[in-house]
PDB file of C-alpha atoms in Angstrom:
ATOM      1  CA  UNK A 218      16.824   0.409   5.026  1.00 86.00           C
ATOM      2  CA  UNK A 219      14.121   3.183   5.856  1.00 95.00           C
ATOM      3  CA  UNK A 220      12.450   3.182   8.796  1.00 96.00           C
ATOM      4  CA  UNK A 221       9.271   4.142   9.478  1.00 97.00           C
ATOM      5  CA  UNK A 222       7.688   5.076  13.305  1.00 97.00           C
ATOM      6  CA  UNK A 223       4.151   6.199  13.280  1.00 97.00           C
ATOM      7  CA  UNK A 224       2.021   8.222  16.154  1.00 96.00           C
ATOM      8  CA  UNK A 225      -1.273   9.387  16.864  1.00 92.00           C
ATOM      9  CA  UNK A 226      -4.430   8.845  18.611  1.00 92.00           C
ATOM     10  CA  UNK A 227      -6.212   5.093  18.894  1.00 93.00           C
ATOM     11  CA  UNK A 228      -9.706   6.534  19.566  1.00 96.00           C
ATOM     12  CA  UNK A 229     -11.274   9.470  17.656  1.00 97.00           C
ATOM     13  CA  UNK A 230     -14.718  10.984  18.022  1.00 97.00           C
ATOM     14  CA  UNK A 231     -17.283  11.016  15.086  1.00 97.00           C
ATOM     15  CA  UNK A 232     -17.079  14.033  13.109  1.00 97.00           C
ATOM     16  CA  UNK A 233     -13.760  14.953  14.666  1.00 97.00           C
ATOM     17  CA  UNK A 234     -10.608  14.828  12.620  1.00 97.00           C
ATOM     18  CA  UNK A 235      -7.886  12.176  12.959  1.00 98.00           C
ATOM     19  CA  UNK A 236      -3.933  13.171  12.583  1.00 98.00           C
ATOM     20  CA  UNK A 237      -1.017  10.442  12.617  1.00 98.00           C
ATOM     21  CA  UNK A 238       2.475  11.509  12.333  1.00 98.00           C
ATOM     22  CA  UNK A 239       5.169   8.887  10.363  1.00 98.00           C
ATOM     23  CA  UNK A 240       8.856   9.774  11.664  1.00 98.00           C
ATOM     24  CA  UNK A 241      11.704   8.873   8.884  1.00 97.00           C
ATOM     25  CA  UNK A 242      15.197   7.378  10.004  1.00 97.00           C
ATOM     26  CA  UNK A 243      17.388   6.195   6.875  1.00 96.00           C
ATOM     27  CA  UNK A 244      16.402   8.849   4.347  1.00 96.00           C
ATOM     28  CA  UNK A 245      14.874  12.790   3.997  1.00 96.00           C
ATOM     29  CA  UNK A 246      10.932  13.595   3.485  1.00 97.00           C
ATOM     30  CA  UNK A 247      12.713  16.129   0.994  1.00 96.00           C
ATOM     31  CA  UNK A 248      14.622  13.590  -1.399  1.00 95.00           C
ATOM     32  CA  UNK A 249      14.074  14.239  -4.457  1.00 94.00           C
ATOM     33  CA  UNK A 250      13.244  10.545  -5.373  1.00 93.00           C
ATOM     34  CA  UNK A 251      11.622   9.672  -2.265  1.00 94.00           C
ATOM     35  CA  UNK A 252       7.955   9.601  -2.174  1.00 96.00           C
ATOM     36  CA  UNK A 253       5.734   8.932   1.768  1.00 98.00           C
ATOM     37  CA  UNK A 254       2.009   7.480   1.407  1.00 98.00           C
ATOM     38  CA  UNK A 255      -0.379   6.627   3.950  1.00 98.00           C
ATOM     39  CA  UNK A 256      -2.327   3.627   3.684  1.00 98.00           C
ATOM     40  CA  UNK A 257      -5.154   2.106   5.704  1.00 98.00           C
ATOM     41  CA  UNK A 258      -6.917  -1.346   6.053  1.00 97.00           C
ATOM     42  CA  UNK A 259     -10.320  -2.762   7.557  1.00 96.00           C
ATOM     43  CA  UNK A 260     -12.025  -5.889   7.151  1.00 92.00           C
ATOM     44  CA  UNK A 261     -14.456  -3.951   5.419  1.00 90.00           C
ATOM     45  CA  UNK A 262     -12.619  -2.246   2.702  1.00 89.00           C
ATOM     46  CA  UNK A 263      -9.449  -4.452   2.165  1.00 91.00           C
ATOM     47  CA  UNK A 264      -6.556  -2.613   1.960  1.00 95.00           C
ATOM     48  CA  UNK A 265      -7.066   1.208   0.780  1.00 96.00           C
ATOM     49  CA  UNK A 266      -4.052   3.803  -0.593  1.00 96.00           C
ATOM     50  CA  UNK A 267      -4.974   7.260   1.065  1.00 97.00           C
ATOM     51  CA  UNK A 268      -2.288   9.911   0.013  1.00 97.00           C
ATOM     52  CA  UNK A 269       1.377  10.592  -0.538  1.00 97.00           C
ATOM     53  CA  UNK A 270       3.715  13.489  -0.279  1.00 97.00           C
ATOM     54  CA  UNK A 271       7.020  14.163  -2.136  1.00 97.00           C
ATOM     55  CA  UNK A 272       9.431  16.449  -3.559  1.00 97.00           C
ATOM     56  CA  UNK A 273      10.564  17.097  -6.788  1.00 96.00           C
ATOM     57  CA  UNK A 274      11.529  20.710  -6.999  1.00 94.00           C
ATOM     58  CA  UNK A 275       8.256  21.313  -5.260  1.00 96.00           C
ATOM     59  CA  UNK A 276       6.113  19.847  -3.215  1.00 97.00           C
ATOM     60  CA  UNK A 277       3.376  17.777  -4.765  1.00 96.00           C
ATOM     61  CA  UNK A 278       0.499  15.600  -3.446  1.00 96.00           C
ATOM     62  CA  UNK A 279      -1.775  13.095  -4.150  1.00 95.00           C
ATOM     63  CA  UNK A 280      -4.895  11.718  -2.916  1.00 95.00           C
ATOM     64  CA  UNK A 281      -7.383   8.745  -3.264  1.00 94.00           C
ATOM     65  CA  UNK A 282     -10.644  10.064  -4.788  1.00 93.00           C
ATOM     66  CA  UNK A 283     -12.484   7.958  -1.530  1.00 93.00           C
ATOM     67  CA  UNK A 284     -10.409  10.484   0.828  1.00 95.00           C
ATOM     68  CA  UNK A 285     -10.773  13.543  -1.255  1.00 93.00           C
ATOM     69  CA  UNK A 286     -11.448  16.986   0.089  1.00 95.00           C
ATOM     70  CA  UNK A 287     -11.110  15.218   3.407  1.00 97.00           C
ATOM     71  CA  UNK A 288      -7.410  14.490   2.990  1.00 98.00           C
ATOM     72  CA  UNK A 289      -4.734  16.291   3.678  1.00 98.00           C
ATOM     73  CA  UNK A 290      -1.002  14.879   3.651  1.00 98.00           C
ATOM     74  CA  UNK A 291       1.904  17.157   4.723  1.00 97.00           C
ATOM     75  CA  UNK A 292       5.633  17.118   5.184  1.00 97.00           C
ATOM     76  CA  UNK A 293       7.483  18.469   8.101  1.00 97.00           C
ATOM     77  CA  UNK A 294      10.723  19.008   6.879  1.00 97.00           C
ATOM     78  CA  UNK A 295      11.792  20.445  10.617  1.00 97.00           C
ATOM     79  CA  UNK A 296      11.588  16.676  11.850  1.00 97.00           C
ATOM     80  CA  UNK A 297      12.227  14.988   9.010  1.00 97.00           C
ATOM     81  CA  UNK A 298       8.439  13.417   9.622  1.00 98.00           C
ATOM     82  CA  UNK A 299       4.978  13.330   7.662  1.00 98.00           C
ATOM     83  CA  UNK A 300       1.304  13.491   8.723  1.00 98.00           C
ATOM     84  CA  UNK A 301      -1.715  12.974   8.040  1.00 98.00           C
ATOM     85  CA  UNK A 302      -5.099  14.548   8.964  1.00 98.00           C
ATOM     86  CA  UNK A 303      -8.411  12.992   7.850  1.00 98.00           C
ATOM     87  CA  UNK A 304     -11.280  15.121   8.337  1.00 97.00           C
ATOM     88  CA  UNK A 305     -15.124  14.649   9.520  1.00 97.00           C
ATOM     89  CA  UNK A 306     -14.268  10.744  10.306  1.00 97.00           C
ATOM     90  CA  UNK A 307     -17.248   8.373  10.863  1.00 97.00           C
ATOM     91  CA  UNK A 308     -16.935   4.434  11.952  1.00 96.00           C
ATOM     92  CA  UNK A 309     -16.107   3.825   8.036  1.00 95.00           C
ATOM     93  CA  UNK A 310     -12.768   5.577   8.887  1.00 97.00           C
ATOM     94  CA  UNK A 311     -12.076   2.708  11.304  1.00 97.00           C
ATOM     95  CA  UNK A 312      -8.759   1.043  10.586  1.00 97.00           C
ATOM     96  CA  UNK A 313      -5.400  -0.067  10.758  1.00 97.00           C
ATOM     97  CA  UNK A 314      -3.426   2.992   9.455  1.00 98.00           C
ATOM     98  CA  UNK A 315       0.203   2.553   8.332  1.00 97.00           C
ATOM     99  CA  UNK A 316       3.066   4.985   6.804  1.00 98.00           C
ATOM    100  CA  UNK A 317       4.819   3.495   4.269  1.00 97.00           C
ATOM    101  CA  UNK A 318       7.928   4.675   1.316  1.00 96.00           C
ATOM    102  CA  UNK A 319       7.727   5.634  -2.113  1.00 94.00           C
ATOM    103  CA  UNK A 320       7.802   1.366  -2.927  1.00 92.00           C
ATOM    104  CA  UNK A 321       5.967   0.533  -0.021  1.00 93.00           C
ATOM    105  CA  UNK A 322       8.895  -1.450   0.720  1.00 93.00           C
ATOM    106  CA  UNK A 323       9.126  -0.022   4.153  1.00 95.00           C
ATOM    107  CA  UNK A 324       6.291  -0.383   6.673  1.00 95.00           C
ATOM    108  CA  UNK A 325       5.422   1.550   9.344  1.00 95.00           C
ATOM    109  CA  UNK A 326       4.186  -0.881  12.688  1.00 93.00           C
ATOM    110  CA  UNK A 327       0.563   0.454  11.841  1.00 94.00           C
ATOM    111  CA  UNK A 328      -1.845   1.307  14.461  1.00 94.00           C
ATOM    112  CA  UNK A 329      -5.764   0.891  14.966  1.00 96.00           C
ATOM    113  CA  UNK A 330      -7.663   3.849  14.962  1.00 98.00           C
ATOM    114  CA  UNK A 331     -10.823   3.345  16.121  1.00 97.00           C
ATOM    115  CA  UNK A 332     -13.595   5.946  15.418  1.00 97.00           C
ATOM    116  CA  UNK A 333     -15.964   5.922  18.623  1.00 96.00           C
ATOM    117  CA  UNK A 334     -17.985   8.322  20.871  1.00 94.00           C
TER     118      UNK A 334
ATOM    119  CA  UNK B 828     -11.668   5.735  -8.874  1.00 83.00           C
ATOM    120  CA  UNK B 829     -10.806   3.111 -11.004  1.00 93.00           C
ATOM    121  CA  UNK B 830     -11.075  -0.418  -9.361  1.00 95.00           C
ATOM    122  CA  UNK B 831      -8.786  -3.146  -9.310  1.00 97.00           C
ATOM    123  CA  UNK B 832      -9.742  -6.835  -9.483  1.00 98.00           C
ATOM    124  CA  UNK B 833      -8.031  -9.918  -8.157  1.00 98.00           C
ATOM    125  CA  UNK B 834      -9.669 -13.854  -7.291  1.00 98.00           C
ATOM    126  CA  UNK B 835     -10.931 -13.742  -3.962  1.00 97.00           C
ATOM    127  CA  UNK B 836      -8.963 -17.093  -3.401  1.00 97.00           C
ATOM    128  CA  UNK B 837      -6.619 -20.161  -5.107  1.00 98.00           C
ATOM    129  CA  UNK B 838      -5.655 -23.184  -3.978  1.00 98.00           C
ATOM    130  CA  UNK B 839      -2.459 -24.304  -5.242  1.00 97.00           C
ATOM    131  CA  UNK B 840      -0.702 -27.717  -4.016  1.00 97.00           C
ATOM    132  CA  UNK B 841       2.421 -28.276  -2.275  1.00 97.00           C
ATOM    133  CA  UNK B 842       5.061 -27.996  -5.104  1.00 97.00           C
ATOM    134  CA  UNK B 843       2.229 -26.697  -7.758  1.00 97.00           C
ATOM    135  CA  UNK B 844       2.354 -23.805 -10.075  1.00 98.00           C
ATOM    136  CA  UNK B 845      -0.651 -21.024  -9.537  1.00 98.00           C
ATOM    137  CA  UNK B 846      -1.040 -17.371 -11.102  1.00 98.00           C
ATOM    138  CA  UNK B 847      -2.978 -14.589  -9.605  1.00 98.00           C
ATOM    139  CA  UNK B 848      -4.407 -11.930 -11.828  1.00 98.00           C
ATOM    140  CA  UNK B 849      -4.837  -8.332 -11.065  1.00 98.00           C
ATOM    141  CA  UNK B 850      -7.166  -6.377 -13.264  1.00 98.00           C
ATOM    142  CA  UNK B 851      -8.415  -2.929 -13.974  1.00 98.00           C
ATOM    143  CA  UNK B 852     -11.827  -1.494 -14.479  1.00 97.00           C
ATOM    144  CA  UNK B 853     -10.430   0.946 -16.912  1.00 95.00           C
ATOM    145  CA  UNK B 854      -8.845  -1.583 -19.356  1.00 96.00           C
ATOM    146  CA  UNK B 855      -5.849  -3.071 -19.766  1.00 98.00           C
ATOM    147  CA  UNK B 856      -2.999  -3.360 -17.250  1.00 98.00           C
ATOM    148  CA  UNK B 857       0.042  -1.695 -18.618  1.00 97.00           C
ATOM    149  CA  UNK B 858       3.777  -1.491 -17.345  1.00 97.00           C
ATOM    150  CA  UNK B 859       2.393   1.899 -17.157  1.00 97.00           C
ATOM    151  CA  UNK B 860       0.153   1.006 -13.947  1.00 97.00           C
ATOM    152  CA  UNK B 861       3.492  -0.420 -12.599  1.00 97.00           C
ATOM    153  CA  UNK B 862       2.085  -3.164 -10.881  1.00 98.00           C
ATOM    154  CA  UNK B 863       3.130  -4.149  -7.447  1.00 98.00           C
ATOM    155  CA  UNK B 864       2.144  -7.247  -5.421  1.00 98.00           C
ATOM    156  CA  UNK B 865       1.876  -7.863  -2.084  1.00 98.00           C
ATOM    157  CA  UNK B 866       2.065 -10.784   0.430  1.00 98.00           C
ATOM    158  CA  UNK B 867       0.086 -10.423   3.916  1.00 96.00           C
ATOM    159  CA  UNK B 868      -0.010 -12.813   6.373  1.00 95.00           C
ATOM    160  CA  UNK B 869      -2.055 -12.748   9.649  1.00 92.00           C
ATOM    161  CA  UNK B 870      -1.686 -10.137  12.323  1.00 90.00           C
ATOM    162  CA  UNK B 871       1.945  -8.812  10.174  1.00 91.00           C
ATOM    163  CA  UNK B 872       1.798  -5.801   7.674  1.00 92.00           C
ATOM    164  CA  UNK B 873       1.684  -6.158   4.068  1.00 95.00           C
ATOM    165  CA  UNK B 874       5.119  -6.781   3.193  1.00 96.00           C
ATOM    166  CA  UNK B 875       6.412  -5.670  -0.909  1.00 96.00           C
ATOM    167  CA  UNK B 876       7.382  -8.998  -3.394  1.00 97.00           C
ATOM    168  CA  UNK B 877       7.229  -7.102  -6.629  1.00 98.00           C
ATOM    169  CA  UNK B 878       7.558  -3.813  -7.791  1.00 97.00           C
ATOM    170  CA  UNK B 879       7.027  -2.265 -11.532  1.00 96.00           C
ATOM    171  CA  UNK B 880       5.406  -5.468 -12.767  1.00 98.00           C
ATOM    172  CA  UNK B 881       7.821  -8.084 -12.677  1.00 98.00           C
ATOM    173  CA  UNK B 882      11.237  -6.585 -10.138  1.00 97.00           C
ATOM    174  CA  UNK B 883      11.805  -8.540  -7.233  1.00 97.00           C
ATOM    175  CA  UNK B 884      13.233  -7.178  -3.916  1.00 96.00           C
ATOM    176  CA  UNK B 885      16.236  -8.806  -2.465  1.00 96.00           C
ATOM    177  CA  UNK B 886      14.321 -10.977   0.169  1.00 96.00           C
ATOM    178  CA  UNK B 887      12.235 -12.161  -2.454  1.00 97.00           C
ATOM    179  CA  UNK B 888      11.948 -15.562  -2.925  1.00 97.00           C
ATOM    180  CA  UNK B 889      13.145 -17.043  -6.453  1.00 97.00           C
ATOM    181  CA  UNK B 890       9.497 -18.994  -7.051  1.00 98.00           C
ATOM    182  CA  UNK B 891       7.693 -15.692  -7.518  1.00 98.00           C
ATOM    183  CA  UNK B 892       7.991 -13.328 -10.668  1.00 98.00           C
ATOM    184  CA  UNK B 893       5.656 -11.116 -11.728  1.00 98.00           C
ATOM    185  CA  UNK B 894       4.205 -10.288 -15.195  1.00 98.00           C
ATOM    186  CA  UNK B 895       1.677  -9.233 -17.601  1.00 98.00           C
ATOM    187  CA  UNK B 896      -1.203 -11.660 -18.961  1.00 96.00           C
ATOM    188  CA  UNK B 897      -3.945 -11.343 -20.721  1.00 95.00           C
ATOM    189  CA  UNK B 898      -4.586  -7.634 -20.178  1.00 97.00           C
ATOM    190  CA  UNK B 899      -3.900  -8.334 -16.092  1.00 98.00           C
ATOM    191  CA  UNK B 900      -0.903  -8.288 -14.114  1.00 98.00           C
ATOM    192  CA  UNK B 901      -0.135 -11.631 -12.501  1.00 98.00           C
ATOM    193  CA  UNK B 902       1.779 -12.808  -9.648  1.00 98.00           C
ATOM    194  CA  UNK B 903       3.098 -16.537 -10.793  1.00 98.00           C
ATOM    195  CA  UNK B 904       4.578 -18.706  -7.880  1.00 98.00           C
ATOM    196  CA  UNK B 905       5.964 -21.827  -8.998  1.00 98.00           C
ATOM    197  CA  UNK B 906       6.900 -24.835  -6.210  1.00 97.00           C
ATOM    198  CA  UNK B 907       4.378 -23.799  -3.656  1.00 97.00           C
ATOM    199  CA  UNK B 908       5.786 -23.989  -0.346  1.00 97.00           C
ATOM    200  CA  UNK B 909       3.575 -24.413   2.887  1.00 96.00           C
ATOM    201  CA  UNK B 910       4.585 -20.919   4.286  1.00 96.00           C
ATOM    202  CA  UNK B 911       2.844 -19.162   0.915  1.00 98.00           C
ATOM    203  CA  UNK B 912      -0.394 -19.407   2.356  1.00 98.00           C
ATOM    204  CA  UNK B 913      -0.851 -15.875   2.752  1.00 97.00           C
ATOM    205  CA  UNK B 914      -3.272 -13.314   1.273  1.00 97.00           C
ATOM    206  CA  UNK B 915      -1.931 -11.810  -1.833  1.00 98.00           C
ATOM    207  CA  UNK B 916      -2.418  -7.552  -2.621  1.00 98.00           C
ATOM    208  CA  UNK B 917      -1.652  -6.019  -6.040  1.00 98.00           C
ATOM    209  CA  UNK B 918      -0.744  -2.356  -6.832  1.00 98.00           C
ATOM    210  CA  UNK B 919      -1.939  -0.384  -9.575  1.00 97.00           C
ATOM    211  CA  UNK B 920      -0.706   3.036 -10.065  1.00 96.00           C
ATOM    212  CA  UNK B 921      -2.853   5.651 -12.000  1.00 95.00           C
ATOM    213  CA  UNK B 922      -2.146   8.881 -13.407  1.00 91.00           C
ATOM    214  CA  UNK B 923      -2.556  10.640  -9.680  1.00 85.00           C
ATOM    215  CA  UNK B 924      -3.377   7.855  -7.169  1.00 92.00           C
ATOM    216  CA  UNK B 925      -2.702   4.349  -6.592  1.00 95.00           C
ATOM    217  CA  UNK B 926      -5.589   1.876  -6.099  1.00 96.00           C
ATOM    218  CA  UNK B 927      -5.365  -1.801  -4.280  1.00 97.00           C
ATOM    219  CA  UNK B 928      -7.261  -4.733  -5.473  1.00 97.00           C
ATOM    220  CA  UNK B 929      -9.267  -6.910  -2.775  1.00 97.00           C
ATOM    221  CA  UNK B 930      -6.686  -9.312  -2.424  1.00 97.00           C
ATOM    222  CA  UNK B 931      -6.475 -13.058  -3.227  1.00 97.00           C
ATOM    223  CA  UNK B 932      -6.250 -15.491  -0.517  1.00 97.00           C
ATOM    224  CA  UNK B 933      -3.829 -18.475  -1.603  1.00 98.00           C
ATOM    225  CA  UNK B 934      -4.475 -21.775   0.214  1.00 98.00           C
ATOM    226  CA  UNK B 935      -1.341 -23.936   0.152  1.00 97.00           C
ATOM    227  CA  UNK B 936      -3.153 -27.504   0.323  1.00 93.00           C
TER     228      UNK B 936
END
């Protein structure tokens, strides 16, 4: 099965601009029937889709209209990894962010990210 | 954004029979929204029971299926079992995003 291992900061600064990294063992970030989303959950908003990534000739991506213009997911085909950065973040942005596949049946071990000065 | 409702919590009895719904603000739920659910229990990540409204993963266990109802998805689980308490996500996929509902917590009592 897919594994997942996810990186990044646990403290960001208001207005700054958050980037996690999700490493992939088991499969490509350029299969062509793979697909790599970021998801994110708080206490106040439940659990929240953010973006995916994948490949299908080209490179396509898609984001939540809550994350929009703020959003950016990329592949890193160089280290077989994903990322993403979240811009101008505020203490709404505080969560538990997690990398997940195409089914979300993989799970990356998620991490807090808490949005503090 | 379209939103996605679900019961904010069910109790179901030891051995009982209880569906969960999952709706959408923009009609009905289709096979087209491919519904997913989700089971979450405290302190672990969401982990995947049903994909493209009623396909079960291989550690799924045999009491849940999933369907479509009444315009919703549900999430049926039949013989309730102690270890199903557990708050419950579903999954709807839109033409270019994918939006969660709140989530249903199931008390097994």
């Amino acid at each position: 099965q897919v594994q997942l291992q996810q990186s990044g900061p646990g403290l960001v600064k208001p207005s700054q601009t958050l980037s996690l990294t999700c490493g992939i063992s088991g499969d490509s970030v350029s299969s062509n029937s793979g697909a790599w989303n970021w998801i994110r959950q708080s206490p106040s908003r439940g659990l929240e889709w953010l973006g995916r990534t994948f490949y299908r000739s080209k490179w396509y991506n898609e984001y939540a209209a809550s994350v929009r213009g703020r959003i950016t997911v990329n592949p890193d085909t160089s280290k077989n990894q994903f990322s993403l950065q979240l811009n101008s973040m505020t203490s709404e942005d505080t969560a538990v962010y997690y990398c997940a596949t195409r089914y979300l049946d993989s799970w990356s071990q998620g991490a807090l990210v808490t949005v503090s000065s | 954004q379209a939103v996605v409702t679900q019961e904010p919590s069910l109790t179901v009895s030891p051995g009982g029979t209880v569906i969960l719904t999952c709706g959408s603000s923009t009609g009905p739920v289709t096979s087209d929204h491919y519904p997913n659910w989700f089971q979450q229990k405290p302190g672990q990540a969401p982990r995947t029971l049903i994909f493209d409204t009623s396909q079960k993963w291989s550690w799924t266990p045999a009491r849940f299926s999933g369907s479509l109802l009444g315009g919703k998805a549900a999430l049926t689980l039949s013989g309730a079992q102690p270890d199903d308490e557990a708050d419950y996500y579903c999954l709807l996929s839109y033409s270019d995003a994918k939006v969660f509902g709140g989530g249903t917590n199931l008390t097994v009592l």
